[in-house]
Amino acid sequence: GVQACSLRIFARVRVLDLITCGILALAVYVLAQPLRSRWSQYRADVASINVARLSWDRIRTSSSPLFGAGSAIQVVEISDYECPFCRRSSAAVDSAIQQGVAVAYLNFPLPSHPQADGAALAALCAESVGRFREMHARLMSSTDWQRDSDWTREASAAGISNLTKFRSCLGEPTTRRRLDQQRDLAERLGVHGTPMFVSRVAVHHGTASLS
């Protein structure tokens, strides 16, 4: 009887040990996932920085300057005018510009945002007549265009006087090609979502603060 009881106790202890080992193994696996994710993101960011370093001249000439010109650009924002996180970052970007950071803008309209593509074309056409910053501010701060895509109204609100030229630009193949070039360049930098901020030394994903 004593021996049988001992065997039963031993069996229960073994079962408990197996359960404990299983729980510990599961805990280790769960805890390892964030580390694996962070390591994957780190490797992706290093790849993005390497592309930025090698392609900075192309990035500089392809993007639209929010502040500064040409070689003065320090940070590139890759963004979508209909993206709520991009719009939420706009104030921080404006503050950085006011403090002297030279920022440029690459359009990356996402397929999930039905008006983002048109907004990007409108911004590029505003740039062609010297009113990119005004149109950029308008698109980031207003929402009317998300409902009716009245780009002529937005152009007028941004201070564009030659609306005929602006409307013509919207349908020109060269405008579409430039947008495609910006999108291709963003994809080379490893963008999968917006916003993303890239310099030659660092990458930031998601909503940006001034810091």
mmCIF file of C-alpha atoms in Angstrom:
data_model
loop_
_atom_site.group_PDB
_atom_site.id
_atom_site.type_symbol
_atom_site.label_atom_id
_atom_site.label_comp_id
_atom_site.label_asym_id
_atom_site.label_seq_id
_atom_site.Cartn_x
_atom_site.Cartn_y
_atom_site.Cartn_z
ATOM 1 C CA GLY A 1 0.000 0.000 0.000
ATOM 2 C CA VAL A 2 2.799 2.371 0.903
ATOM 3 C CA GLN A 3 4.604 1.540 -2.344
ATOM 4 C CA ALA A 4 1.473 2.124 -4.440
ATOM 5 C CA CYS A 5 0.858 5.425 -2.702
ATOM 6 C CA SER A 6 4.467 6.463 -3.341
ATOM 7 C CA LEU A 7 4.131 5.623 -7.020
ATOM 8 C CA ARG A 8 0.943 7.700 -7.292
ATOM 9 C CA ILE A 9 2.633 10.676 -5.619
ATOM 10 C CA PHE A 10 5.669 10.295 -7.903
ATOM 11 C CA ALA A 11 3.409 10.209 -10.960
ATOM 12 C CA ARG A 12 1.606 13.347 -9.843
ATOM 13 C CA VAL A 13 4.919 15.130 -9.220
ATOM 14 C CA ARG A 14 6.108 14.206 -12.720
ATOM 15 C CA VAL A 15 2.880 15.524 -14.230
ATOM 16 C CA LEU A 16 3.266 18.766 -12.283
ATOM 17 C CA ASP A 17 6.891 19.033 -13.428
ATOM 18 C CA LEU A 18 5.861 18.553 -17.036
ATOM 19 C CA ILE A 19 3.138 21.192 -16.693
ATOM 20 C CA THR A 20 5.613 23.612 -15.069
ATOM 21 C CA CYS A 21 8.156 23.036 -17.834
ATOM 22 C CA GLY A 22 5.470 23.610 -20.424
ATOM 23 C CA ILE A 23 4.415 26.887 -18.825
ATOM 24 C CA LEU A 24 8.040 28.039 -18.590
ATOM 25 C CA ALA A 25 8.683 27.144 -22.228
ATOM 26 C CA LEU A 26 5.588 29.053 -23.296
ATOM 27 C CA ALA A 27 6.648 32.079 -21.224
ATOM 28 C CA VAL A 28 10.126 32.070 -22.781
ATOM 29 C CA TYR A 29 8.620 31.863 -26.270
ATOM 30 C CA VAL A 30 6.209 34.743 -25.617
ATOM 31 C CA LEU A 31 8.944 36.933 -24.125
ATOM 32 C CA ALA A 32 11.246 36.192 -27.067
ATOM 33 C CA GLN A 33 8.743 37.508 -29.633
ATOM 34 C CA PRO A 34 9.256 41.242 -28.854
ATOM 35 C CA LEU A 35 13.028 40.730 -28.983
ATOM 36 C CA ARG A 36 12.728 39.009 -32.353
ATOM 37 C CA SER A 37 10.430 41.758 -33.615
ATOM 38 C CA ARG A 38 12.784 44.488 -32.410
ATOM 39 C CA TRP A 39 15.748 42.750 -34.018
ATOM 40 C CA SER A 40 13.878 42.463 -37.332
ATOM 41 C CA GLN A 41 12.935 46.141 -37.150
ATOM 42 C CA TYR A 42 16.519 47.090 -36.326
ATOM 43 C CA ARG A 43 17.801 45.216 -39.374
ATOM 44 C CA ALA A 44 15.140 46.850 -41.567
ATOM 45 C CA ASP A 45 16.086 50.304 -40.244
ATOM 46 C CA VAL A 46 19.775 49.703 -40.930
ATOM 47 C CA ALA A 47 18.861 48.750 -44.497
ATOM 48 C CA SER A 48 16.777 51.931 -44.831
ATOM 49 C CA ILE A 49 19.634 54.098 -43.570
ATOM 50 C CA ASN A 50 22.045 52.458 -46.005
ATOM 51 C CA VAL A 51 19.677 53.186 -48.902
ATOM 52 C CA ALA A 52 19.258 56.764 -47.673
ATOM 53 C CA ARG A 53 23.018 57.303 -47.534
ATOM 54 C CA LEU A 54 23.556 55.905 -51.008
ATOM 55 C CA SER A 55 20.534 57.646 -52.554
ATOM 56 C CA TRP A 56 20.421 60.937 -50.658
ATOM 57 C CA ASP A 57 20.995 63.061 -53.766
ATOM 58 C CA ARG A 58 18.156 61.304 -55.549
ATOM 59 C CA ILE A 59 15.914 61.585 -52.489
ATOM 60 C CA ARG A 60 16.771 65.270 -52.209
ATOM 61 C CA THR A 61 15.922 66.026 -55.850
ATOM 62 C CA SER A 62 12.811 63.807 -55.966
ATOM 63 C CA SER A 63 11.129 65.045 -52.796
ATOM 64 C CA SER A 64 9.256 68.295 -52.295
ATOM 65 C CA PRO A 65 10.981 70.747 -49.923
ATOM 66 C CA LEU A 66 8.885 71.941 -47.000
ATOM 67 C CA PHE A 67 11.778 74.083 -45.843
ATOM 68 C CA GLY A 68 15.208 74.778 -47.209
ATOM 69 C CA ALA A 69 16.423 73.946 -50.655
ATOM 70 C CA GLY A 70 18.539 71.300 -52.290
ATOM 71 C CA SER A 71 21.409 70.056 -50.169
ATOM 72 C CA ALA A 72 20.029 71.752 -47.022
ATOM 73 C CA ILE A 73 17.479 68.953 -46.523
ATOM 74 C CA GLN A 74 18.152 67.000 -43.318
ATOM 75 C CA VAL A 75 15.039 64.857 -42.851
ATOM 76 C CA VAL A 76 12.583 63.353 -45.329
ATOM 77 C CA GLU A 77 9.001 62.700 -44.295
ATOM 78 C CA ILE A 78 7.317 59.874 -46.210
ATOM 79 C CA SER A 79 3.629 60.425 -45.832
ATOM 80 C CA ASP A 80 0.020 60.201 -47.021
ATOM 81 C CA TYR A 81 -2.307 63.206 -46.811
ATOM 82 C CA GLU A 82 -5.254 61.037 -45.784
ATOM 83 C CA CYS A 83 -3.325 59.152 -43.093
ATOM 84 C CA PRO A 84 -4.543 60.243 -39.618
ATOM 85 C CA PHE A 85 -1.137 59.570 -38.034
ATOM 86 C CA CYS A 86 0.549 61.736 -40.683
ATOM 87 C CA ARG A 87 -1.891 64.548 -40.024
ATOM 88 C CA ARG A 88 -1.313 64.147 -36.284
ATOM 89 C CA SER A 89 2.437 64.573 -36.875
ATOM 90 C CA SER A 90 2.011 67.755 -38.898
ATOM 91 C CA ALA A 91 2.234 70.153 -35.946
ATOM 92 C CA ALA A 92 5.460 68.529 -34.706
ATOM 93 C CA VAL A 93 6.963 68.741 -38.203
ATOM 94 C CA ASP A 94 5.990 72.421 -38.435
ATOM 95 C CA SER A 95 7.619 73.060 -35.055
ATOM 96 C CA ALA A 96 10.812 71.320 -36.163
ATOM 97 C CA ILE A 97 10.890 73.455 -39.310
ATOM 98 C CA GLN A 98 10.442 76.616 -37.226
ATOM 99 C CA GLN A 99 13.473 75.531 -35.182
ATOM 100 C CA GLY A 100 15.577 75.270 -38.328
ATOM 101 C CA VAL A 101 15.286 71.621 -39.344
ATOM 102 C CA ALA A 102 15.180 71.303 -43.140
ATOM 103 C CA VAL A 103 12.417 68.827 -44.010
ATOM 104 C CA ALA A 104 11.343 67.442 -47.374
ATOM 105 C CA TYR A 105 8.270 65.404 -48.303
ATOM 106 C CA LEU A 106 7.857 62.191 -50.301
ATOM 107 C CA ASN A 107 4.331 61.187 -51.266
ATOM 108 C CA PHE A 108 3.318 57.625 -50.471
ATOM 109 C CA PRO A 109 -0.472 57.454 -50.897
ATOM 110 C CA LEU A 110 -1.807 54.206 -49.492
ATOM 111 C CA PRO A 111 -4.356 52.107 -51.462
ATOM 112 C CA SER A 112 -6.636 52.070 -48.413
ATOM 113 C CA HIS A 113 -7.106 55.851 -48.632
ATOM 114 C CA PRO A 114 -9.298 56.634 -51.662
ATOM 115 C CA GLN A 115 -8.471 60.356 -51.931
ATOM 116 C CA ALA A 116 -4.772 60.194 -51.017
ATOM 117 C CA ASP A 117 -3.599 59.635 -54.588
ATOM 118 C CA GLY A 118 -5.474 62.698 -55.851
ATOM 119 C CA ALA A 119 -4.195 64.773 -52.947
ATOM 120 C CA ALA A 120 -0.614 63.782 -53.776
ATOM 121 C CA LEU A 121 -1.097 64.830 -57.413
ATOM 122 C CA ALA A 122 -2.628 68.120 -56.277
ATOM 123 C CA ALA A 123 0.400 68.788 -54.047
ATOM 124 C CA LEU A 124 2.810 68.078 -56.904
ATOM 125 C CA CYS A 125 0.864 70.402 -59.215
ATOM 126 C CA ALA A 126 0.900 73.100 -56.558
ATOM 127 C CA GLU A 127 4.681 72.668 -56.379
ATOM 128 C CA SER A 128 4.909 73.208 -60.148
ATOM 129 C CA VAL A 129 3.443 76.704 -59.697
ATOM 130 C CA GLY A 130 5.420 77.519 -56.551
ATOM 131 C CA ARG A 131 2.700 76.894 -53.949
ATOM 132 C CA PHE A 132 3.605 73.485 -52.548
ATOM 133 C CA ARG A 133 3.968 74.533 -48.926
ATOM 134 C CA GLU A 134 0.628 76.331 -48.985
ATOM 135 C CA MET A 135 -1.129 73.354 -50.572
ATOM 136 C CA HIS A 136 0.618 70.960 -48.186
ATOM 137 C CA ALA A 137 -0.616 72.947 -45.188
ATOM 138 C CA ARG A 138 -4.111 73.071 -46.661
ATOM 139 C CA LEU A 139 -4.289 69.317 -47.300
ATOM 140 C CA MET A 140 -2.951 68.515 -43.832
ATOM 141 C CA SER A 141 -5.393 70.804 -42.043
ATOM 142 C CA SER A 142 -8.662 70.484 -43.989
ATOM 143 C CA THR A 143 -10.943 67.513 -44.634
ATOM 144 C CA ASP A 144 -13.393 68.815 -47.265
ATOM 145 C CA TRP A 145 -11.320 67.309 -50.091
ATOM 146 C CA GLN A 146 -11.637 63.864 -48.511
ATOM 147 C CA ARG A 147 -15.370 63.984 -49.217
ATOM 148 C CA ASP A 148 -15.548 65.555 -52.665
ATOM 149 C CA SER A 149 -11.982 65.740 -54.141
ATOM 150 C CA ASP A 150 -12.543 69.314 -55.354
ATOM 151 C CA TRP A 151 -8.890 70.062 -56.095
ATOM 152 C CA THR A 152 -9.677 73.366 -57.801
ATOM 153 C CA ARG A 153 -11.223 74.652 -54.587
ATOM 154 C CA GLU A 154 -8.195 73.491 -52.611
ATOM 155 C CA ALA A 155 -5.855 75.129 -55.125
ATOM 156 C CA SER A 156 -7.718 78.397 -54.828
ATOM 157 C CA ALA A 157 -7.586 78.190 -51.018
ATOM 158 C CA ALA A 158 -3.828 77.601 -51.278
ATOM 159 C CA GLY A 159 -3.426 80.828 -53.248
ATOM 160 C CA ILE A 160 -2.898 79.350 -56.713
ATOM 161 C CA SER A 161 -4.001 81.966 -59.239
ATOM 162 C CA ASN A 162 -3.524 80.035 -62.495
ATOM 163 C CA LEU A 163 -6.191 77.405 -61.934
ATOM 164 C CA THR A 164 -6.269 76.425 -65.605
ATOM 165 C CA LYS A 165 -2.616 75.419 -65.469
ATOM 166 C CA PHE A 166 -3.198 73.625 -62.190
ATOM 167 C CA ARG A 167 -6.113 71.581 -63.579
ATOM 168 C CA SER A 168 -4.120 70.727 -66.691
ATOM 169 C CA CYS A 169 -1.224 69.532 -64.537
ATOM 170 C CA LEU A 170 -3.465 67.073 -62.684
ATOM 171 C CA GLY A 171 -4.022 65.094 -65.868
ATOM 172 C CA GLU A 172 -0.510 65.257 -67.295
ATOM 173 C CA PRO A 173 1.429 61.957 -67.542
ATOM 174 C CA THR A 174 4.566 63.687 -66.229
ATOM 175 C CA THR A 175 2.784 64.407 -62.933
ATOM 176 C CA ARG A 176 1.778 60.781 -62.585
ATOM 177 C CA ARG A 177 5.322 59.670 -63.394
ATOM 178 C CA ARG A 178 6.749 61.916 -60.689
ATOM 179 C CA LEU A 179 4.333 60.500 -58.133
ATOM 180 C CA ASP A 180 5.268 56.973 -59.205
ATOM 181 C CA GLN A 181 8.956 57.869 -58.818
ATOM 182 C CA GLN A 182 8.349 59.126 -55.288
ATOM 183 C CA ARG A 183 6.418 55.980 -54.412
ATOM 184 C CA ASP A 184 9.141 53.739 -55.858
ATOM 185 C CA LEU A 185 11.809 55.625 -53.919
ATOM 186 C CA ALA A 186 9.809 55.278 -50.697
ATOM 187 C CA GLU A 187 9.490 51.541 -51.283
ATOM 188 C CA ARG A 188 13.266 51.298 -51.752
ATOM 189 C CA LEU A 189 13.595 52.916 -48.336
ATOM 190 C CA GLY A 190 11.498 50.114 -46.875
ATOM 191 C CA VAL A 191 8.261 52.003 -46.237
ATOM 192 C CA HIS A 192 5.231 49.826 -45.508
ATOM 193 C CA GLY A 193 3.155 52.335 -43.576
ATOM 194 C CA THR A 194 3.001 56.049 -42.969
ATOM 195 C CA PRO A 195 4.370 58.272 -41.650
ATOM 196 C CA MET A 196 8.055 57.408 -41.722
ATOM 197 C CA PHE A 197 10.912 59.864 -41.202
ATOM 198 C CA VAL A 198 14.337 59.175 -42.674
ATOM 199 C CA SER A 199 17.722 60.859 -42.450
ATOM 200 C CA ARG A 200 21.165 59.583 -43.307
ATOM 201 C CA VAL A 201 21.662 58.422 -39.715
ATOM 202 C CA ALA A 202 18.263 57.428 -38.324
ATOM 203 C CA VAL A 203 14.724 56.242 -39.021
ATOM 204 C CA HIS A 204 11.497 56.958 -37.139
ATOM 205 C CA HIS A 205 8.243 55.094 -37.729
ATOM 206 C CA GLY A 206 4.793 56.371 -36.873
ATOM 207 C CA THR A 207 3.468 59.546 -35.311
ATOM 208 C CA ALA A 208 6.279 61.985 -34.606
ATOM 209 C CA SER A 209 6.794 64.294 -31.652
ATOM 210 C CA LEU A 210 9.071 67.329 -31.859
ATOM 211 C CA SER A 211 11.822 65.454 -29.999
#
